[in-house]
Short mmCIF file of N, CA and C in Angstrom, two decimals:
data_model
loop_
_atom_site.label_atom_id
_atom_site.label_comp_id
_atom_site.label_asym_id
_atom_site.label_seq_id
_atom_site.Cartn_x
_atom_site.Cartn_y
_atom_site.Cartn_z
N UNK O 18 -2.62 35.57 31.83
CA UNK O 18 -2.95 35.27 33.21
C UNK O 18 -3.68 36.47 33.79
N UNK O 19 -4.66 36.22 34.66
CA UNK O 19 -5.39 37.28 35.34
C UNK O 19 -4.43 38.02 36.26
N UNK O 20 -4.35 39.30 36.06
CA UNK O 20 -3.41 40.11 36.83
C UNK O 20 -4.14 40.77 37.99
N UNK O 21 -3.77 40.40 39.18
CA UNK O 21 -4.40 41.00 40.36
C UNK O 21 -4.06 42.48 40.48
N UNK O 22 -2.95 42.88 39.85
CA UNK O 22 -2.57 44.28 39.91
C UNK O 22 -3.28 45.10 38.83
N UNK O 23 -4.19 44.48 38.08
CA UNK O 23 -4.96 45.19 37.08
C UNK O 23 -4.30 45.30 35.72
N UNK O 24 -3.08 44.77 35.57
CA UNK O 24 -2.41 44.86 34.28
C UNK O 24 -3.00 43.87 33.29
N UNK O 25 -3.02 44.29 32.07
CA UNK O 25 -3.55 43.48 30.99
C UNK O 25 -2.47 42.51 30.49
N UNK O 26 -2.85 41.26 30.20
CA UNK O 26 -1.88 40.31 29.64
C UNK O 26 -1.30 40.81 28.32
N UNK O 27 -0.03 40.55 28.11
CA UNK O 27 0.64 40.99 26.88
C UNK O 27 -0.02 40.40 25.64
N UNK O 28 -0.52 39.18 25.74
CA UNK O 28 -1.16 38.52 24.60
C UNK O 28 -2.38 39.32 24.11
N UNK O 29 -3.12 39.88 25.05
CA UNK O 29 -4.30 40.68 24.70
C UNK O 29 -3.87 41.93 23.94
N UNK O 30 -2.83 42.57 24.40
CA UNK O 30 -2.32 43.77 23.73
C UNK O 30 -1.81 43.44 22.33
N UNK O 31 -1.08 42.33 22.21
CA UNK O 31 -0.54 41.94 20.90
C UNK O 31 -1.66 41.68 19.89
N UNK O 32 -2.76 41.11 20.36
CA UNK O 32 -3.90 40.83 19.49
C UNK O 32 -4.79 42.05 19.30
N UNK O 33 -4.45 43.14 19.96
CA UNK O 33 -5.22 44.40 19.89
C UNK O 33 -6.65 44.22 20.36
N UNK O 34 -6.79 43.53 21.48
CA UNK O 34 -8.10 43.25 22.05
C UNK O 34 -8.29 43.91 23.42
N UNK O 35 -7.72 45.07 23.57
CA UNK O 35 -7.82 45.78 24.85
C UNK O 35 -9.27 46.10 25.22
N UNK O 36 -10.07 46.53 24.23
CA UNK O 36 -11.48 46.84 24.51
C UNK O 36 -12.23 45.59 24.98
N UNK O 37 -11.94 44.46 24.35
CA UNK O 37 -12.57 43.20 24.76
C UNK O 37 -12.21 42.90 26.21
N UNK O 38 -10.94 42.94 26.53
CA UNK O 38 -10.47 42.60 27.87
C UNK O 38 -11.03 43.56 28.91
N UNK O 39 -11.03 44.85 28.60
CA UNK O 39 -11.54 45.84 29.55
C UNK O 39 -13.03 45.69 29.81
N UNK O 40 -13.75 45.11 28.85
CA UNK O 40 -15.19 44.91 29.01
C UNK O 40 -15.57 43.64 29.74
N UNK O 41 -14.60 42.81 30.05
CA UNK O 41 -14.88 41.53 30.72
C UNK O 41 -15.04 41.73 32.23
N UNK O 42 -15.91 40.91 32.81
CA UNK O 42 -15.99 40.91 34.27
C UNK O 42 -14.85 40.05 34.83
N UNK O 43 -14.64 40.14 36.14
CA UNK O 43 -13.52 39.42 36.76
C UNK O 43 -13.62 37.91 36.56
N UNK O 44 -14.82 37.35 36.64
CA UNK O 44 -14.97 35.91 36.46
C UNK O 44 -14.51 35.48 35.06
N UNK O 45 -14.90 36.25 34.04
CA UNK O 45 -14.49 35.92 32.67
C UNK O 45 -12.99 36.08 32.50
N UNK O 46 -12.41 37.08 33.15
CA UNK O 46 -10.95 37.25 33.07
C UNK O 46 -10.23 36.08 33.71
N UNK O 47 -10.75 35.60 34.82
CA UNK O 47 -10.14 34.44 35.49
C UNK O 47 -10.26 33.21 34.59
N UNK O 48 -11.43 33.01 33.99
CA UNK O 48 -11.58 31.87 33.08
C UNK O 48 -10.64 31.99 31.89
N UNK O 49 -10.52 33.20 31.34
CA UNK O 49 -9.62 33.42 30.19
C UNK O 49 -8.17 33.15 30.57
N UNK O 50 -7.82 33.45 31.80
CA UNK O 50 -6.42 33.27 32.22
C UNK O 50 -5.98 31.82 32.14
N UNK O 51 -6.93 30.89 32.19
CA UNK O 51 -6.58 29.47 32.09
C UNK O 51 -6.11 29.09 30.69
N UNK O 52 -6.45 29.91 29.70
CA UNK O 52 -6.18 29.54 28.30
C UNK O 52 -5.26 30.51 27.57
N UNK O 53 -4.92 31.62 28.17
CA UNK O 53 -4.28 32.70 27.44
C UNK O 53 -2.76 32.57 27.30
N UNK O 54 -2.14 31.87 28.19
CA UNK O 54 -0.67 31.81 28.19
C UNK O 54 -0.14 31.19 26.90
N UNK O 55 0.70 31.92 26.20
CA UNK O 55 1.34 31.43 24.99
C UNK O 55 0.44 31.36 23.78
N UNK O 56 -0.69 32.00 23.82
CA UNK O 56 -1.65 31.93 22.72
C UNK O 56 -1.15 32.71 21.50
N UNK O 57 -1.56 32.27 20.32
CA UNK O 57 -1.20 33.00 19.09
C UNK O 57 -1.88 34.36 19.10
N UNK O 58 -1.11 35.39 18.81
CA UNK O 58 -1.61 36.76 18.88
C UNK O 58 -1.47 37.50 17.56
N UNK O 59 -1.26 36.78 16.48
CA UNK O 59 -1.01 37.43 15.19
C UNK O 59 -2.23 38.21 14.69
N UNK O 60 -3.41 37.81 15.13
CA UNK O 60 -4.65 38.52 14.80
C UNK O 60 -5.67 38.23 15.88
N UNK O 61 -6.70 39.05 15.92
CA UNK O 61 -7.77 38.80 16.90
C UNK O 61 -8.47 37.48 16.57
N UNK O 62 -8.60 37.16 15.30
CA UNK O 62 -9.22 35.89 14.90
C UNK O 62 -8.40 34.71 15.43
N UNK O 63 -7.08 34.73 15.22
CA UNK O 63 -6.23 33.65 15.72
C UNK O 63 -6.32 33.53 17.23
N UNK O 64 -6.31 34.67 17.91
CA UNK O 64 -6.40 34.70 19.37
C UNK O 64 -7.68 34.00 19.82
N UNK O 65 -8.82 34.43 19.26
CA UNK O 65 -10.09 33.85 19.70
C UNK O 65 -10.20 32.37 19.34
N UNK O 66 -9.81 31.99 18.13
CA UNK O 66 -9.98 30.57 17.76
C UNK O 66 -9.12 29.67 18.63
N UNK O 67 -7.93 30.12 18.97
CA UNK O 67 -7.10 29.29 19.84
C UNK O 67 -7.69 29.23 21.25
N UNK O 68 -8.20 30.35 21.75
CA UNK O 68 -8.85 30.35 23.07
C UNK O 68 -10.05 29.40 23.07
N UNK O 69 -10.84 29.46 22.01
CA UNK O 69 -12.03 28.61 21.90
C UNK O 69 -11.62 27.14 21.86
N UNK O 70 -10.60 26.82 21.09
CA UNK O 70 -10.13 25.43 21.03
C UNK O 70 -9.65 24.95 22.40
N UNK O 71 -8.96 25.81 23.13
CA UNK O 71 -8.49 25.43 24.46
C UNK O 71 -9.64 25.24 25.43
N UNK O 72 -10.63 26.13 25.38
CA UNK O 72 -11.79 26.00 26.27
C UNK O 72 -12.59 24.74 25.93
N UNK O 73 -12.74 24.45 24.65
CA UNK O 73 -13.47 23.24 24.23
C UNK O 73 -12.72 21.99 24.67
N UNK O 74 -11.41 21.96 24.50
CA UNK O 74 -10.61 20.81 24.94
C UNK O 74 -10.73 20.60 26.44
N UNK O 75 -10.96 21.68 27.17
CA UNK O 75 -11.13 21.64 28.63
C UNK O 75 -12.58 21.35 29.02
N UNK O 76 -13.42 21.10 28.02
CA UNK O 76 -14.86 20.86 28.20
C UNK O 76 -15.56 22.04 28.88
N UNK O 77 -15.06 23.22 28.64
CA UNK O 77 -15.64 24.46 29.16
C UNK O 77 -16.47 25.07 28.03
N UNK O 78 -17.55 24.39 27.68
CA UNK O 78 -18.33 24.75 26.50
C UNK O 78 -19.04 26.09 26.64
N UNK O 79 -19.52 26.40 27.83
CA UNK O 79 -20.17 27.70 28.04
C UNK O 79 -19.22 28.85 27.76
N UNK O 80 -17.98 28.72 28.21
CA UNK O 80 -17.00 29.78 27.97
C UNK O 80 -16.60 29.80 26.50
N UNK O 81 -16.50 28.65 25.87
CA UNK O 81 -16.20 28.60 24.43
C UNK O 81 -17.28 29.34 23.64
N UNK O 82 -18.52 29.15 24.02
CA UNK O 82 -19.64 29.84 23.36
C UNK O 82 -19.52 31.35 23.57
N UNK O 83 -19.19 31.77 24.79
CA UNK O 83 -19.01 33.19 25.07
C UNK O 83 -17.88 33.76 24.22
N UNK O 84 -16.78 33.02 24.11
CA UNK O 84 -15.66 33.48 23.30
C UNK O 84 -16.04 33.60 21.83
N UNK O 85 -16.85 32.68 21.33
CA UNK O 85 -17.33 32.79 19.96
C UNK O 85 -18.15 34.07 19.78
N UNK O 86 -19.06 34.31 20.70
CA UNK O 86 -19.86 35.54 20.64
C UNK O 86 -18.96 36.77 20.66
N UNK O 87 -17.95 36.75 21.51
CA UNK O 87 -17.01 37.87 21.58
C UNK O 87 -16.23 38.02 20.28
N UNK O 88 -15.84 36.91 19.68
CA UNK O 88 -15.09 36.96 18.42
C UNK O 88 -15.91 37.64 17.33
N UNK O 89 -17.22 37.35 17.27
CA UNK O 89 -18.06 38.00 16.27
C UNK O 89 -18.06 39.52 16.47
N UNK O 90 -17.96 39.96 17.70
CA UNK O 90 -17.99 41.40 18.00
C UNK O 90 -16.65 42.08 17.79
N UNK O 91 -15.55 41.40 18.11
CA UNK O 91 -14.25 42.06 18.19
C UNK O 91 -13.24 41.67 17.10
N UNK O 92 -13.49 40.62 16.36
CA UNK O 92 -12.52 40.18 15.36
C UNK O 92 -13.03 40.53 13.96
N UNK O 93 -12.16 41.12 13.17
CA UNK O 93 -12.48 41.34 11.76
C UNK O 93 -12.25 40.02 11.05
N UNK O 94 -13.28 39.53 10.34
CA UNK O 94 -13.18 38.21 9.75
C UNK O 94 -13.70 38.19 8.32
N UNK O 95 -13.07 37.36 7.51
CA UNK O 95 -13.56 37.07 6.17
C UNK O 95 -14.71 36.07 6.29
N UNK O 96 -15.39 35.83 5.18
CA UNK O 96 -16.46 34.82 5.19
C UNK O 96 -15.91 33.46 5.60
N UNK O 97 -14.73 33.13 5.10
CA UNK O 97 -14.10 31.86 5.45
C UNK O 97 -13.85 31.77 6.96
N UNK O 98 -13.34 32.83 7.54
CA UNK O 98 -13.08 32.82 8.99
C UNK O 98 -14.37 32.74 9.79
N UNK O 99 -15.43 33.41 9.33
CA UNK O 99 -16.73 33.30 10.00
C UNK O 99 -17.20 31.85 9.92
N UNK O 100 -17.06 31.23 8.77
CA UNK O 100 -17.44 29.83 8.60
C UNK O 100 -16.67 28.95 9.59
N UNK O 101 -15.37 29.15 9.67
CA UNK O 101 -14.55 28.33 10.57
C UNK O 101 -14.89 28.59 12.04
N UNK O 102 -15.19 29.83 12.38
CA UNK O 102 -15.61 30.14 13.75
C UNK O 102 -16.94 29.46 14.05
N UNK O 103 -17.86 29.47 13.09
CA UNK O 103 -19.14 28.78 13.27
C UNK O 103 -18.92 27.28 13.50
N UNK O 104 -17.93 26.70 12.83
CA UNK O 104 -17.63 25.29 13.04
C UNK O 104 -17.25 25.03 14.50
N UNK O 105 -16.47 25.93 15.09
CA UNK O 105 -16.11 25.80 16.51
C UNK O 105 -17.33 26.01 17.41
N UNK O 106 -18.17 26.96 17.05
CA UNK O 106 -19.38 27.25 17.82
C UNK O 106 -20.32 26.05 17.80
N UNK O 107 -20.46 25.41 16.65
CA UNK O 107 -21.33 24.24 16.53
C UNK O 107 -20.90 23.14 17.49
N UNK O 108 -19.62 22.89 17.58
CA UNK O 108 -19.10 21.86 18.50
C UNK O 108 -19.43 22.23 19.95
N UNK O 109 -19.21 23.49 20.30
CA UNK O 109 -19.50 23.93 21.68
C UNK O 109 -21.00 23.83 21.98
N UNK O 110 -21.84 24.30 21.06
CA UNK O 110 -23.29 24.18 21.26
C UNK O 110 -23.71 22.72 21.39
N UNK O 111 -23.19 21.86 20.53
CA UNK O 111 -23.56 20.45 20.56
C UNK O 111 -23.20 19.82 21.90
N UNK O 112 -22.00 20.08 22.36
CA UNK O 112 -21.56 19.50 23.63
C UNK O 112 -22.27 20.12 24.83
N UNK O 113 -22.79 21.33 24.67
CA UNK O 113 -23.57 21.97 25.73
C UNK O 113 -25.05 21.59 25.62
N UNK O 114 -25.37 20.73 24.65
CA UNK O 114 -26.73 20.26 24.40
C UNK O 114 -27.71 21.40 24.12
N UNK O 115 -27.23 22.39 23.39
CA UNK O 115 -28.07 23.51 22.96
C UNK O 115 -28.46 23.25 21.50
N UNK O 116 -29.38 22.31 21.34
CA UNK O 116 -29.68 21.75 20.02
C UNK O 116 -30.30 22.73 19.04
N UNK O 117 -31.15 23.62 19.50
CA UNK O 117 -31.72 24.62 18.58
C UNK O 117 -30.63 25.56 18.09
N UNK O 118 -29.71 25.90 18.98
CA UNK O 118 -28.58 26.74 18.58
C UNK O 118 -27.65 26.01 17.61
N UNK O 119 -27.49 24.70 17.81
CA UNK O 119 -26.70 23.90 16.87
C UNK O 119 -27.30 24.03 15.47
N UNK O 120 -28.60 23.83 15.39
CA UNK O 120 -29.25 23.89 14.08
C UNK O 120 -29.12 25.28 13.45
N UNK O 121 -29.28 26.31 14.24
CA UNK O 121 -29.16 27.68 13.70
C UNK O 121 -27.74 27.95 13.19
N UNK O 122 -26.73 27.54 13.95
CA UNK O 122 -25.34 27.74 13.51
C UNK O 122 -25.03 26.89 12.28
N UNK O 123 -25.56 25.68 12.23
CA UNK O 123 -25.37 24.83 11.05
C UNK O 123 -26.02 25.47 9.82
N UNK O 124 -27.22 26.02 9.99
CA UNK O 124 -27.90 26.66 8.87
C UNK O 124 -27.12 27.88 8.38
N UNK O 125 -26.51 28.62 9.31
CA UNK O 125 -25.67 29.76 8.90
C UNK O 125 -24.50 29.27 8.04
N UNK O 126 -23.91 28.14 8.42
CA UNK O 126 -22.80 27.61 7.61
C UNK O 126 -23.28 27.00 6.30
N UNK O 127 -24.49 26.45 6.28
CA UNK O 127 -25.04 25.98 5.01
C UNK O 127 -25.11 27.15 4.04
N UNK O 128 -25.52 28.32 4.53
CA UNK O 128 -25.62 29.51 3.69
C UNK O 128 -24.25 30.01 3.24
N UNK O 129 -23.26 29.94 4.11
CA UNK O 129 -21.91 30.41 3.79
C UNK O 129 -21.12 29.44 2.91
N UNK O 130 -21.47 28.17 2.97
CA UNK O 130 -20.67 27.14 2.32
C UNK O 130 -20.38 27.41 0.84
N UNK O 131 -21.35 27.79 0.03
CA UNK O 131 -21.03 28.03 -1.38
C UNK O 131 -19.97 29.13 -1.58
N UNK O 132 -19.92 30.10 -0.70
CA UNK O 132 -18.94 31.18 -0.80
C UNK O 132 -17.54 30.75 -0.41
N UNK O 133 -17.42 29.76 0.47
CA UNK O 133 -16.12 29.40 1.04
C UNK O 133 -15.63 28.01 0.63
N UNK O 134 -16.43 27.30 -0.12
CA UNK O 134 -16.10 25.91 -0.48
C UNK O 134 -14.70 25.79 -1.10
N UNK O 135 -14.40 26.66 -2.07
CA UNK O 135 -13.10 26.57 -2.74
C UNK O 135 -11.95 26.82 -1.77
N UNK O 136 -12.13 27.75 -0.84
CA UNK O 136 -11.08 28.04 0.14
C UNK O 136 -10.91 26.88 1.13
N UNK O 137 -12.01 26.23 1.48
CA UNK O 137 -11.94 25.05 2.36
C UNK O 137 -11.11 23.97 1.69
N UNK O 138 -11.40 23.72 0.43
CA UNK O 138 -10.67 22.69 -0.31
C UNK O 138 -9.19 23.07 -0.44
N UNK O 139 -8.93 24.31 -0.78
CA UNK O 139 -7.55 24.79 -0.93
C UNK O 139 -6.77 24.64 0.37
N UNK O 140 -7.40 24.94 1.50
CA UNK O 140 -6.73 24.87 2.80
C UNK O 140 -6.66 23.45 3.36
N UNK O 141 -7.24 22.49 2.64
CA UNK O 141 -7.21 21.10 3.07
C UNK O 141 -6.49 20.23 2.03
N UNK O 142 -5.45 20.77 1.44
CA UNK O 142 -4.63 19.99 0.52
C UNK O 142 -5.32 19.63 -0.78
N UNK O 143 -6.31 20.39 -1.19
CA UNK O 143 -6.96 20.16 -2.48
C UNK O 143 -8.14 19.21 -2.44
N UNK O 144 -8.58 18.85 -1.25
CA UNK O 144 -9.75 17.96 -1.16
C UNK O 144 -10.69 18.44 -0.05
N UNK O 145 -11.92 18.01 -0.15
CA UNK O 145 -12.92 18.35 0.84
C UNK O 145 -12.64 17.57 2.13
N UNK O 146 -12.66 18.24 3.28
CA UNK O 146 -12.44 17.53 4.55
C UNK O 146 -13.53 16.46 4.77
N UNK O 147 -13.14 15.39 5.41
CA UNK O 147 -14.11 14.34 5.71
C UNK O 147 -15.12 14.80 6.76
N UNK O 148 -14.68 15.67 7.66
CA UNK O 148 -15.56 16.15 8.72
C UNK O 148 -15.83 17.63 8.55
N UNK O 149 -17.09 17.95 8.43
CA UNK O 149 -17.56 19.33 8.46
C UNK O 149 -18.64 19.37 9.55
N UNK O 150 -18.40 20.16 10.57
CA UNK O 150 -19.29 20.15 11.73
C UNK O 150 -20.72 20.54 11.36
N UNK O 151 -20.87 21.50 10.45
CA UNK O 151 -22.22 21.95 10.12
C UNK O 151 -23.04 20.84 9.48
N UNK O 152 -22.41 19.98 8.75
CA UNK O 152 -23.11 18.86 8.12
C UNK O 152 -23.35 17.75 9.13
N UNK O 153 -22.29 17.35 9.82
CA UNK O 153 -22.37 16.21 10.71
C UNK O 153 -23.29 16.46 11.91
N UNK O 154 -23.13 17.61 12.55
CA UNK O 154 -23.95 17.87 13.74
C UNK O 154 -25.39 18.23 13.41
N UNK O 155 -25.62 18.77 12.24
CA UNK O 155 -27.01 19.01 11.83
C UNK O 155 -27.74 17.68 11.74
N UNK O 156 -27.10 16.71 11.11
CA UNK O 156 -27.70 15.37 11.01
C UNK O 156 -27.84 14.75 12.40
N UNK O 157 -26.83 14.90 13.25
CA UNK O 157 -26.90 14.36 14.61
C UNK O 157 -28.12 14.88 15.35
N UNK O 158 -28.41 16.17 15.21
CA UNK O 158 -29.54 16.76 15.94
C UNK O 158 -30.85 16.41 15.26
N UNK O 159 -30.92 16.56 13.96
CA UNK O 159 -32.19 16.30 13.25
C UNK O 159 -32.62 14.84 13.43
N UNK O 160 -31.69 13.91 13.28
CA UNK O 160 -32.03 12.49 13.38
C UNK O 160 -31.96 12.01 14.83
N UNK O 161 -30.86 12.28 15.50
CA UNK O 161 -30.65 11.72 16.84
C UNK O 161 -31.45 12.36 17.95
N UNK O 162 -31.76 13.64 17.82
CA UNK O 162 -32.50 14.34 18.88
C UNK O 162 -33.96 14.55 18.47
N UNK O 163 -34.16 15.10 17.27
CA UNK O 163 -35.51 15.40 16.81
C UNK O 163 -36.23 14.18 16.25
N UNK O 164 -35.51 13.09 16.03
CA UNK O 164 -36.07 11.85 15.46
C UNK O 164 -36.75 12.09 14.13
N UNK O 165 -36.20 13.00 13.34
CA UNK O 165 -36.73 13.31 12.03
C UNK O 165 -35.92 12.52 11.00
N UNK O 166 -36.49 11.47 10.50
CA UNK O 166 -35.78 10.60 9.57
C UNK O 166 -36.12 10.94 8.11
N UNK O 167 -37.00 11.90 7.91
CA UNK O 167 -37.43 12.29 6.56
C UNK O 167 -36.79 13.60 6.16
N UNK O 168 -35.47 13.58 6.00
CA UNK O 168 -34.76 14.81 5.63
C UNK O 168 -35.11 15.20 4.23
#
């Protein structure tokens, strides 16, 4: 919660994101306060992904995009975690109708996919998930927005 007395939320400290929080303007802190209560703090990655999911569920796509950008700066991530963060970013971009950004994020995940494919399968009970945002939303934009039917 945004502390009017200037105190930092305990969740931020637990996730070791003090520099991130101190660098935020008041408006961003107020927006973050809507999603921070009870958030997972086991790592900066968990913190950001849960915040992004909460902002997206609230249809606050602009803030979800900002949180993704912040996660790239402040969270130490494996290739798999970068891939999963990109999946969240793709959804936020798509819903914010930032179609060129959707394509760029999808292309980044196309490049990462060969490196993380086995981990994706392992983390999904031994099978490939039916929904992969980088694949589905790339097609949505290329065909549905760009009207390019000759993939």
